[in-house]
Coordinates of C-alpha atoms in Angstrom, one line a residue:
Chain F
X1 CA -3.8 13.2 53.5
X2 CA -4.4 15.5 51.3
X3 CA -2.4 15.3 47.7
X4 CA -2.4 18.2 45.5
X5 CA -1.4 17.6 41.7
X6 CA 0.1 20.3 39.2
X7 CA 2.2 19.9 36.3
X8 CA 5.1 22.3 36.0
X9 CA 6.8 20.4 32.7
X10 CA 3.9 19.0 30.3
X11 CA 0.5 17.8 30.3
X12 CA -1.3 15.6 32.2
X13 CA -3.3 12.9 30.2
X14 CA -7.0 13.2 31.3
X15 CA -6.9 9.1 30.7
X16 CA -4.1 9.0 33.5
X17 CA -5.8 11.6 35.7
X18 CA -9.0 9.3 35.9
X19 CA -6.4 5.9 36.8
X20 CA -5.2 7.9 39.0
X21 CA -8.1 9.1 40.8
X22 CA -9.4 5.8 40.8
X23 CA -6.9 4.1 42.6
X24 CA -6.8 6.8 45.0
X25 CA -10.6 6.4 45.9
X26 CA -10.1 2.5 45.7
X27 CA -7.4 3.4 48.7
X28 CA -9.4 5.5 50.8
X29 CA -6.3 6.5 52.4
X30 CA -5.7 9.8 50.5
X31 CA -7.5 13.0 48.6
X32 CA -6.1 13.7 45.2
X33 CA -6.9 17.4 44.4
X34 CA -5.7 17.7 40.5
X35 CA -5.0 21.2 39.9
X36 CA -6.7 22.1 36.2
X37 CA -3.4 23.8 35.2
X38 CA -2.3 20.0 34.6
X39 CA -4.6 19.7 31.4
X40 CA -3.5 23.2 29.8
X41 CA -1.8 22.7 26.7
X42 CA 1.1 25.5 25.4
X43 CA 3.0 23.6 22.9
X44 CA 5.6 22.0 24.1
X45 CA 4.4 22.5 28.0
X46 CA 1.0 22.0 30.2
X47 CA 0.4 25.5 29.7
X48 CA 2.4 28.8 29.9
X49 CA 5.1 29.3 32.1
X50 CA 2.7 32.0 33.7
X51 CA 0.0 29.3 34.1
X52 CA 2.3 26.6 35.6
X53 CA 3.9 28.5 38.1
X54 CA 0.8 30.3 39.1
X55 CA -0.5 26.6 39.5
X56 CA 2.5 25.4 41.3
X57 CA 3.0 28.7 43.8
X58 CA -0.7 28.1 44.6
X59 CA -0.9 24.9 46.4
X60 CA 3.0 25.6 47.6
X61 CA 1.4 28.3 49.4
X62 CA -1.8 26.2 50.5
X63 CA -1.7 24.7 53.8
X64 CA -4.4 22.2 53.3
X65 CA -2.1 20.2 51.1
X66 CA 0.4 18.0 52.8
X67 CA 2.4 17.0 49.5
X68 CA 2.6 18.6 45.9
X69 CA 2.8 15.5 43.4
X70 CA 3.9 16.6 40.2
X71 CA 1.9 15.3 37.6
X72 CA 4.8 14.1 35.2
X73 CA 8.1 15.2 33.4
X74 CA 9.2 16.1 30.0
X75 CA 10.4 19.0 29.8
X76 CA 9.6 22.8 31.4
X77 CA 10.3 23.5 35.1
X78 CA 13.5 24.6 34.8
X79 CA 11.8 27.5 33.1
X80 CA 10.2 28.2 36.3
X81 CA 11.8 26.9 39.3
X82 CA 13.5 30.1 40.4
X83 CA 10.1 31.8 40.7
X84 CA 8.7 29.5 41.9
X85 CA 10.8 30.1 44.9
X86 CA 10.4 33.5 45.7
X87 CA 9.0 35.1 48.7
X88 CA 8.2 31.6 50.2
X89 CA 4.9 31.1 51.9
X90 CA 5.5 29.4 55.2
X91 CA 3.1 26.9 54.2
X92 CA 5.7 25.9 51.3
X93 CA 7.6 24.1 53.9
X94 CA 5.2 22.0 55.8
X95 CA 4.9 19.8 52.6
X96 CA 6.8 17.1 51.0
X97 CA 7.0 17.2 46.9
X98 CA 7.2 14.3 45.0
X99 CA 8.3 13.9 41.5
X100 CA 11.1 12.9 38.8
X101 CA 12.5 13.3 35.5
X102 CA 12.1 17.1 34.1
X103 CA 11.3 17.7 38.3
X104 CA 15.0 17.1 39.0
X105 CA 15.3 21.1 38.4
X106 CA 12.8 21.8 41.2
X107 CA 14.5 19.2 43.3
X108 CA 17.5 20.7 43.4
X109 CA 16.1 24.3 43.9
X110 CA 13.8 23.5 46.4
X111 CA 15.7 21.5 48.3
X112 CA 18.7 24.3 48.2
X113 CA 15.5 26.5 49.9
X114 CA 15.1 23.7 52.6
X115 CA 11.4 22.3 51.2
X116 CA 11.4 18.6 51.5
X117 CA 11.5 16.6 48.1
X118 CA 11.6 13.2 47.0
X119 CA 12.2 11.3 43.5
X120 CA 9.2 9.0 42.8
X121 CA 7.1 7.9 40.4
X122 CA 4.2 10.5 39.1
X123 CA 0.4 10.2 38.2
X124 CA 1.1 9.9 34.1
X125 CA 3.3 6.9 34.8
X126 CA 0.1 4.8 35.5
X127 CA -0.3 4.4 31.8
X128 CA 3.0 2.6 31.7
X129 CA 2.9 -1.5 32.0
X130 CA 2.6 -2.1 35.8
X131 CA 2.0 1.6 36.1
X132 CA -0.8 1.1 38.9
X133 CA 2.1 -0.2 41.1
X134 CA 4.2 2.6 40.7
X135 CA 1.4 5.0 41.5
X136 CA 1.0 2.7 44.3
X137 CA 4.5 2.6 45.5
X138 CA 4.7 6.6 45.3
X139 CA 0.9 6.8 47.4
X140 CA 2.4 4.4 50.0
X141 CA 5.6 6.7 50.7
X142 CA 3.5 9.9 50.8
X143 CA 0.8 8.9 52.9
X144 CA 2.3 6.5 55.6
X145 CA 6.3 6.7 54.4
X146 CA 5.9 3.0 53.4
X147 CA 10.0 1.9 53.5
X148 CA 9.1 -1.0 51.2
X149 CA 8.4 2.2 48.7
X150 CA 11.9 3.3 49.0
X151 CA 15.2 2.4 46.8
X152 CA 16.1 -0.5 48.9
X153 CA 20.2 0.2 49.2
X154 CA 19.8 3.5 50.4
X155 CA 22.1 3.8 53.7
X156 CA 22.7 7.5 54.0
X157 CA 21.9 10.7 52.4
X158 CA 21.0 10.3 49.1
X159 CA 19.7 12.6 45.8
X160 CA 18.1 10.8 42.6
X161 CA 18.3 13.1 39.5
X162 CA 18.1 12.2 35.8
X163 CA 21.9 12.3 34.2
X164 CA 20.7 15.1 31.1
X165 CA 18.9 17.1 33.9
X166 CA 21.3 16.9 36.5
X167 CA 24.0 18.5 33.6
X168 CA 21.8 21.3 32.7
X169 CA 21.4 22.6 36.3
X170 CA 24.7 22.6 37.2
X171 CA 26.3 26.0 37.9
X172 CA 22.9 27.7 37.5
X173 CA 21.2 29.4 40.9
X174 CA 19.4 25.7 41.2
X175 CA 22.1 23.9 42.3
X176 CA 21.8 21.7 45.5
X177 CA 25.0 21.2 47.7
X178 CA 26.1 17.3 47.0
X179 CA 28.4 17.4 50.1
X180 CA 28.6 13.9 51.2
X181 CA 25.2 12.3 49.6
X182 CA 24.8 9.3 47.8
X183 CA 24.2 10.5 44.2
X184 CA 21.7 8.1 42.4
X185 CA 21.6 9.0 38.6
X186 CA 19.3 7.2 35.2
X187 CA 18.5 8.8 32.1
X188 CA 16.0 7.7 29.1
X189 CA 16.2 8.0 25.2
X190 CA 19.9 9.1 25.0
X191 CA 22.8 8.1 22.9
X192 CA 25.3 6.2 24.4
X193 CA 27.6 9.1 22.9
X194 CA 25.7 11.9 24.9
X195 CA 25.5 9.7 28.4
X196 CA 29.3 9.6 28.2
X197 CA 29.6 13.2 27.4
X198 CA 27.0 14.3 30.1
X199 CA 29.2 12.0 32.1
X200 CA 32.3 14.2 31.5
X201 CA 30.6 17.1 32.1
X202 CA 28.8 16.1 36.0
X203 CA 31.9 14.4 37.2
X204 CA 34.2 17.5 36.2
X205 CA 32.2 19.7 38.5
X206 CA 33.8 20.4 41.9
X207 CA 30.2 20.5 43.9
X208 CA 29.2 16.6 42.4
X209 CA 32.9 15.6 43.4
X210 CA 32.0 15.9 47.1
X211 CA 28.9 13.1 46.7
X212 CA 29.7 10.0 48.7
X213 CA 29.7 7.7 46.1
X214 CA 27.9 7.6 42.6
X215 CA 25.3 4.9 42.1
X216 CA 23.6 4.5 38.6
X217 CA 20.4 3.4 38.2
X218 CA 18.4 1.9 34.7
X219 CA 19.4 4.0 31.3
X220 CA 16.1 3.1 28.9
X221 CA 15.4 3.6 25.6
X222 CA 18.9 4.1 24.6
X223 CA 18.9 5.8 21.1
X224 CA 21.5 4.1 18.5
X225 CA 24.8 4.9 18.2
X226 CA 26.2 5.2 14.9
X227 CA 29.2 3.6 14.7
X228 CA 28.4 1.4 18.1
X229 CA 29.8 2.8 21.1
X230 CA 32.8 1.4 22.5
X231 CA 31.0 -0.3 25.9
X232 CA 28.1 0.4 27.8
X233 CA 26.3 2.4 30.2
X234 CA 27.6 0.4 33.1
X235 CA 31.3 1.1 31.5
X236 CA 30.6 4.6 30.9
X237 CA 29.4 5.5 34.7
X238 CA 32.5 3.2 35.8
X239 CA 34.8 5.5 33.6
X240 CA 34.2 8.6 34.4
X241 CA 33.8 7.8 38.4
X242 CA 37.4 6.4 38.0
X243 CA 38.8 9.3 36.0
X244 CA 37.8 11.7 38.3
X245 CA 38.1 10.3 41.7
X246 CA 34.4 9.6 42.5
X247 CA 33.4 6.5 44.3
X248 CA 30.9 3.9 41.8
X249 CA 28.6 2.5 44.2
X250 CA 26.9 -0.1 42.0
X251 CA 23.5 0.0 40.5
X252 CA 20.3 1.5 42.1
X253 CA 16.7 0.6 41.3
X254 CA 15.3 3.9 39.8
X255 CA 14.8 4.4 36.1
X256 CA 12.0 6.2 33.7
X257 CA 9.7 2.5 34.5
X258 CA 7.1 1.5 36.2
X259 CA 10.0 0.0 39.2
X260 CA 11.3 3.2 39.8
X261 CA 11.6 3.6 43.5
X262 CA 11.3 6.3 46.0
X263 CA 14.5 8.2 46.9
X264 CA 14.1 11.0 49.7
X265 CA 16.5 13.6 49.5
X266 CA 18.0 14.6 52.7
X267 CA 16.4 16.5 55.6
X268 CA 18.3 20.1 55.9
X269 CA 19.2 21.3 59.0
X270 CA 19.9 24.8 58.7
Chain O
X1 CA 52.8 26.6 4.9
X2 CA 52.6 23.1 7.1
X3 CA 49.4 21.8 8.3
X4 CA 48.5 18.7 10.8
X5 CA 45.2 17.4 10.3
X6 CA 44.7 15.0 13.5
X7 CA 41.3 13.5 14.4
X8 CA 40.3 14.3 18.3
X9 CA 36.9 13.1 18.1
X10 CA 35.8 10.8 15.2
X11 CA 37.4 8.9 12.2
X12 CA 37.9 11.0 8.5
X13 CA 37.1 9.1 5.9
X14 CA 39.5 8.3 3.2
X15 CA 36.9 9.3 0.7
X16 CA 37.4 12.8 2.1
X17 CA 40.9 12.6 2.8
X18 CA 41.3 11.8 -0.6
X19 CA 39.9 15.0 -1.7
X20 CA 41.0 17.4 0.7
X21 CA 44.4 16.6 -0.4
X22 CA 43.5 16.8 -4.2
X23 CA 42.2 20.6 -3.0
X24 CA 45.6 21.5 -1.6
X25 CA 47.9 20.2 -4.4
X26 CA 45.9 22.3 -6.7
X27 CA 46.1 25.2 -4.9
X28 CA 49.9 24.7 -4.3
X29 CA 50.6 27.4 -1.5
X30 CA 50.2 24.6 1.7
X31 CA 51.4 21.0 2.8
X32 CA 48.8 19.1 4.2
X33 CA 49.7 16.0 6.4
X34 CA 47.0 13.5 7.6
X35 CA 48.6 11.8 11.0
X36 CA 47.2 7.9 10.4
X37 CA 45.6 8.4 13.7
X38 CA 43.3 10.2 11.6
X39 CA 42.3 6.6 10.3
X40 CA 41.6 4.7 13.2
X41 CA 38.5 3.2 14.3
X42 CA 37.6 2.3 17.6
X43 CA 33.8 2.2 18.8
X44 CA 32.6 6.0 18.1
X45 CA 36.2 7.2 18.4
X46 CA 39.2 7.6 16.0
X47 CA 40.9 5.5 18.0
X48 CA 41.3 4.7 21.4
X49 CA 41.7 8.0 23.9
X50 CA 45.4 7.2 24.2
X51 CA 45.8 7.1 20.5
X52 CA 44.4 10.4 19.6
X53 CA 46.0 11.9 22.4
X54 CA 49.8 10.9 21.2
X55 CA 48.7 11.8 18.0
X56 CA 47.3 15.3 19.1
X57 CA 50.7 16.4 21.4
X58 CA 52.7 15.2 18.2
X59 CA 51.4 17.5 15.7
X60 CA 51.2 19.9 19.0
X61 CA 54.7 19.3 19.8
X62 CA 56.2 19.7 16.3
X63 CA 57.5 23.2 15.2
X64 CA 57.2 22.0 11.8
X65 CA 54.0 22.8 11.6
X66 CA 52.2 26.1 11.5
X67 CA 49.2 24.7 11.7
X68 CA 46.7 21.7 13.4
X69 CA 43.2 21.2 11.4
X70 CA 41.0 18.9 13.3
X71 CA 39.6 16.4 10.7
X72 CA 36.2 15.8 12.0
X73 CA 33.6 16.7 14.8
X74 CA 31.1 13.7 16.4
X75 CA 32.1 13.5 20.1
X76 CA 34.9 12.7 21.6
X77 CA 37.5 15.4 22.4
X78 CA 36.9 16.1 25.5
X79 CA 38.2 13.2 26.9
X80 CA 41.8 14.0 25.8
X81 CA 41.4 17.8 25.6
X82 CA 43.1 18.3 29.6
X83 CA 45.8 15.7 28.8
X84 CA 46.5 17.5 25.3
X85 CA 47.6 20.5 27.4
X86 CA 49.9 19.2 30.1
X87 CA 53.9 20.2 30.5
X88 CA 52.8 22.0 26.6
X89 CA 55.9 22.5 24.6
X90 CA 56.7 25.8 23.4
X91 CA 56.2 24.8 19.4
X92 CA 52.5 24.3 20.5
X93 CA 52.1 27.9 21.0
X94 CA 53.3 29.2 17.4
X95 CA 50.5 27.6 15.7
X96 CA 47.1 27.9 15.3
X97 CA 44.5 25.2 16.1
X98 CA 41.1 25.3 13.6
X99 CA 38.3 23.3 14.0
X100 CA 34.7 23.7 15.1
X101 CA 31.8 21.5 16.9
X102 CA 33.1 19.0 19.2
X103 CA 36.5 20.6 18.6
X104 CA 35.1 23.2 20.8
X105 CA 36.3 21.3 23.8
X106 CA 39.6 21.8 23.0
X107 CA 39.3 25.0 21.7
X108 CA 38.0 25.9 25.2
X109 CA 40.5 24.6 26.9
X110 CA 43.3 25.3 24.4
X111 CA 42.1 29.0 24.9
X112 CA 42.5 29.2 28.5
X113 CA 45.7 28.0 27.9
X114 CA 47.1 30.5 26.1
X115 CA 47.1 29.0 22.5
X116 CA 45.4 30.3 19.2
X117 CA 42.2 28.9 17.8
X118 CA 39.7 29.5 15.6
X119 CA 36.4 28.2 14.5
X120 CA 36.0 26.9 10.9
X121 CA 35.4 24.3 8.5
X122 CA 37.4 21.0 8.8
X123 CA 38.4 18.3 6.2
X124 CA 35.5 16.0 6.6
X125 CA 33.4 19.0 5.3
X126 CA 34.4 18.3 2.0
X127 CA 31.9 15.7 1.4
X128 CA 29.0 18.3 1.6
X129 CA 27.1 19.7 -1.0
X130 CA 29.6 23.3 -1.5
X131 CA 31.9 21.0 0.8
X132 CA 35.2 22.5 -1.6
X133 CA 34.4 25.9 -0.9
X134 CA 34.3 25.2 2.7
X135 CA 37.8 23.3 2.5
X136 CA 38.8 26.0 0.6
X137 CA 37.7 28.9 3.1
X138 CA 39.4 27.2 6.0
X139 CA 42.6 27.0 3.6
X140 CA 42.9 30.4 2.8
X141 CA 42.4 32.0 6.3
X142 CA 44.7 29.2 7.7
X143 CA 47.4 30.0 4.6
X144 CA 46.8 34.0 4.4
X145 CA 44.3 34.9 6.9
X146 CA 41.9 35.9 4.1
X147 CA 39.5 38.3 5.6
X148 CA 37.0 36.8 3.1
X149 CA 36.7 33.9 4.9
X150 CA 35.7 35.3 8.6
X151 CA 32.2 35.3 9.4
X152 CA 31.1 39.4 8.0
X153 CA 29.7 41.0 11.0
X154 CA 32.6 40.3 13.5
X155 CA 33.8 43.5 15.4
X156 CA 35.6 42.6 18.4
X157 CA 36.8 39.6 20.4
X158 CA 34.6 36.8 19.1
X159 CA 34.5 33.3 20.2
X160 CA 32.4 30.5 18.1
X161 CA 30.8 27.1 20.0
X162 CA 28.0 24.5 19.5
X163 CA 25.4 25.6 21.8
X164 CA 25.2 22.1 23.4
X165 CA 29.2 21.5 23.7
X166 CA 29.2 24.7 25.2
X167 CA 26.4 23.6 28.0
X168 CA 28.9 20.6 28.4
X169 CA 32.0 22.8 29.4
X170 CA 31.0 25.0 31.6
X171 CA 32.0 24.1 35.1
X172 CA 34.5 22.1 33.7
X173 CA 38.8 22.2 33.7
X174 CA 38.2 23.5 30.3
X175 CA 35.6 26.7 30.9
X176 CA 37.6 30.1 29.0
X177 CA 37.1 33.6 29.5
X178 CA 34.0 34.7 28.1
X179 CA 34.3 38.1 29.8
X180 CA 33.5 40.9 26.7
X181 CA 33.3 38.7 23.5
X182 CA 31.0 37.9 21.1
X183 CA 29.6 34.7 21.5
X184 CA 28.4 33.0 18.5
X185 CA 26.7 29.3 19.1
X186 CA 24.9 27.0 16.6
X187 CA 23.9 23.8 16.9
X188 CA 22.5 20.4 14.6
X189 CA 20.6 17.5 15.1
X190 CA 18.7 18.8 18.3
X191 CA 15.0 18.9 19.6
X192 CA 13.8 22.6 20.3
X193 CA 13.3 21.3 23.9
X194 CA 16.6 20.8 24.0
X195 CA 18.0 23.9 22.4
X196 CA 15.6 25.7 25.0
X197 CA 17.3 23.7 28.0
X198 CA 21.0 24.2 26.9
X199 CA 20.0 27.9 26.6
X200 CA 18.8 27.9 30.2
X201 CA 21.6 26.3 31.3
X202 CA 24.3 28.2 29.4
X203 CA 22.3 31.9 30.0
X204 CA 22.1 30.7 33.9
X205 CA 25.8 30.7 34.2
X206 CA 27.9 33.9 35.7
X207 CA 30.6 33.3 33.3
X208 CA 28.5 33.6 30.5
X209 CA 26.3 36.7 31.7
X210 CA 29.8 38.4 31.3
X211 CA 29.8 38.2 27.4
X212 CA 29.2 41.5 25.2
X213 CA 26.2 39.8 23.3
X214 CA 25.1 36.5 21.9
X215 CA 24.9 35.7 18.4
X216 CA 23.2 33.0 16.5
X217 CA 24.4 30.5 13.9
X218 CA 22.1 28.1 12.3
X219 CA 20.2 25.7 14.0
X220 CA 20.2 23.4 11.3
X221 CA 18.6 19.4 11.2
X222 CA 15.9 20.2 14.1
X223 CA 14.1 16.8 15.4
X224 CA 10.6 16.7 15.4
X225 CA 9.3 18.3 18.6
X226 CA 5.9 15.8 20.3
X227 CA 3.8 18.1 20.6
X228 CA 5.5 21.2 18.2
X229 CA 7.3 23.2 20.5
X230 CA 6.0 27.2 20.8
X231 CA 8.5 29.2 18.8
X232 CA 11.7 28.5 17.2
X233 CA 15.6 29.1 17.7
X234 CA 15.2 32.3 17.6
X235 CA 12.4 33.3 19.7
X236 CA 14.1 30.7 22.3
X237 CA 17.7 32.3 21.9
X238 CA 16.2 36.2 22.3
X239 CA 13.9 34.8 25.1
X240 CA 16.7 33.6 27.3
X241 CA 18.8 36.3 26.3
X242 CA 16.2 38.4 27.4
X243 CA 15.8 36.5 30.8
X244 CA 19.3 36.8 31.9
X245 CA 20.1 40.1 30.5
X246 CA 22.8 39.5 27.6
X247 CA 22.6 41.5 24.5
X248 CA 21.0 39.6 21.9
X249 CA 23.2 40.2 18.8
X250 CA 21.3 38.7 16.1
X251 CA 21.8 36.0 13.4
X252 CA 25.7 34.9 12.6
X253 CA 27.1 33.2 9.1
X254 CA 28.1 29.9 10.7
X255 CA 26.7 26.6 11.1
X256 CA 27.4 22.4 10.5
X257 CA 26.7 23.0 6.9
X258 CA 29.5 24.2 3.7
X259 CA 28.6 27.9 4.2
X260 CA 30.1 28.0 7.8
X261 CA 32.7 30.7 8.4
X262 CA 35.8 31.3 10.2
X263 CA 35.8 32.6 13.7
X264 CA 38.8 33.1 15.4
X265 CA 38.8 33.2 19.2
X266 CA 40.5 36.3 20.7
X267 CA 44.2 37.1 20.8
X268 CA 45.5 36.3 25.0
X269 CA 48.2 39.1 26.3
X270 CA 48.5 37.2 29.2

């Protein structure tokens, strides 16, 4: 199988890309073809948005590449999901892409065009603790759909999007229809304050109150709340699923670590 | 003149209270009543939801007063801001409502619903460096609609919001017309990342693509971007501007600092 890597949010960490390789050779099972658009630097972003959706568009359109692994979040491919879209090769959707985080804009665009996508862990989460099994958990779905890789609830269709990114792509031309999945949401490095009002904001939208049920996976790195918030994440999630109608389905084993798992999104059929 | 102050979001303090009140005897030409609500503490919150809720339909409810002055910002008036507005008694439409930041989930929704708001400074301003002046300001467009008060460029329907409450609205019960005003957003205590998403998010949506032009406030209390982000507010306003095809307006006089001015929203003949 061959894997091609590009980074349409920020940079790639050469010491990640080398892990990553590594392990992939140490597998034999797989060819990991990292674009050099994932070292670029731009500020905030692994190059311009010129650059990264040049890079991105490229191996979409190459047929030699069975999946597009994006090379890690941050922040940046909202700016360049739309485009990213247009006039789509037909090799675009003989591939799976594989990514989380920042990705969740792409996600939801790309699977709204019918490309196949998946949450899962990404090359620059090696460098976490345990990060060589996440790396391995995302190379086991992609090259032989290993089902020990995947969220281990999952019993229907199902999306995995981070909470903040999930918010900001709501209403805007990105936005996937929810009808009926399970909805698995996380987020990292948020107040407590701004989970409840992201919270507010997903759950008041008509198109995320047709999801099946609401399931909330790990909130990390949880930035202090000044005074303490009243409850917790869990209490949060529970609140606003009550308030507006929405079934909570528990927790699900996905979060910004190195156990996130692998959530498929569902196959389209039109 | 008669004026509520009520706290929808988070607590006054009686430090400010203290002073705001000093302020208004001296000036002698307006009542001001703090609700004890305004008091409360409970978590983040002035008080459970219920309790600034009753609070908020009493001062809305009461044709004694001409006016209801939000005490604070922080978070929290959105979760009361739909409730605030059911079976609404006729006195709650011969006053106006002033507030600004998190207030601008109910002046959203109190908006849609026929009622007269305005952006402005609020009590807990006070304790500011220039914070009289800003008490002041709100108190002589609230007691004589002093023109000196309004923010100096306005020239047409206007309508004032935090940049990321507004990203938090849209979609929502709460979403006004934007269709032909002025928008004028601001925000505090932000990452440039950020500022750049929420402008993605609010230029992507149809609602807001119906606006005259944009207009921006200061972006005040910026958190260090890792690595600096490319640009600042204003290249990332005019860029997304730009990308969706709204007028870019320039630079307004309002902001979460004493200097903010008074904005209010546009008169309904409906």
């Amino acid at each position: 199988m061959r894997i091609a890597v590009v980074a349409p949010s920020c940079r790639l960490t050469e010491q990640a890309a080398g892990r990553v390789q590594a392990i992939a050779r140490d597998r034999g099972d797989c060819e990991l073809v990292i674009h050099p658009q994932s070292f670029l630097s731009d500020g905030h972003f692994a190059g311009p948005d010129d650059a990264r959706l040049a890079a991105l568009r490229e191996v979409m359109a190459d047929p030699s590449f069975d999946a597009v692994w994006y090379a890690r979040g941050g922040y940046g491919s909202n700016r360049i999901a739309e485009a990213a879209l247009a006039d789509l090769p037909a090799a675009a959707k003989s591939k799976v892409y594989l990514g989380y985080s920042d990705a969740g804009f792409l996600h939801a665009g790309f699977h709204k065009a019918g490309l196949r996508v998946a949450w899962g862990p990404m090359p620059q989460d090696v460098v976490r603790g345990g990060g060589e099994a996440a790396v391995n958990r995302a190379l086991d779905w992609l090259v032989r759909r290993d089902a020990a890789a995947l969220e281990p609830a999952l019993d229907g269709p199902a999306m995995a999007f981070n909470l903040t990114v999930l918010s900001n792509l709501l209403g805007t031309p990105l936005e996937p229809e929810f009808r009926g999945v399970d909805l698995l949401i996380e987020d990292v490095g948020e107040h407590l304050y701004r989970i409840d009002r992201s919270m507010f904001h997903v759950t008041a939208s008509p198109a995320i109150r047709k999801v099946r049920q609401i399931r909330l996976g790990r909130v990390v790195d949880i930035l202090p709340n000044d005074p303490p918030f009243a409850g917790d994440e869990t209490t949060i999630i529970e609140s606003w699923c009550r308030r507006s109608g929405i079934e909570f389905g528990g927790r699900a084993d996905i979060g910004h670590d190195a156990a996130n798992r692998v959530v498929p999104f569902p196959a389209r059929n039109d």
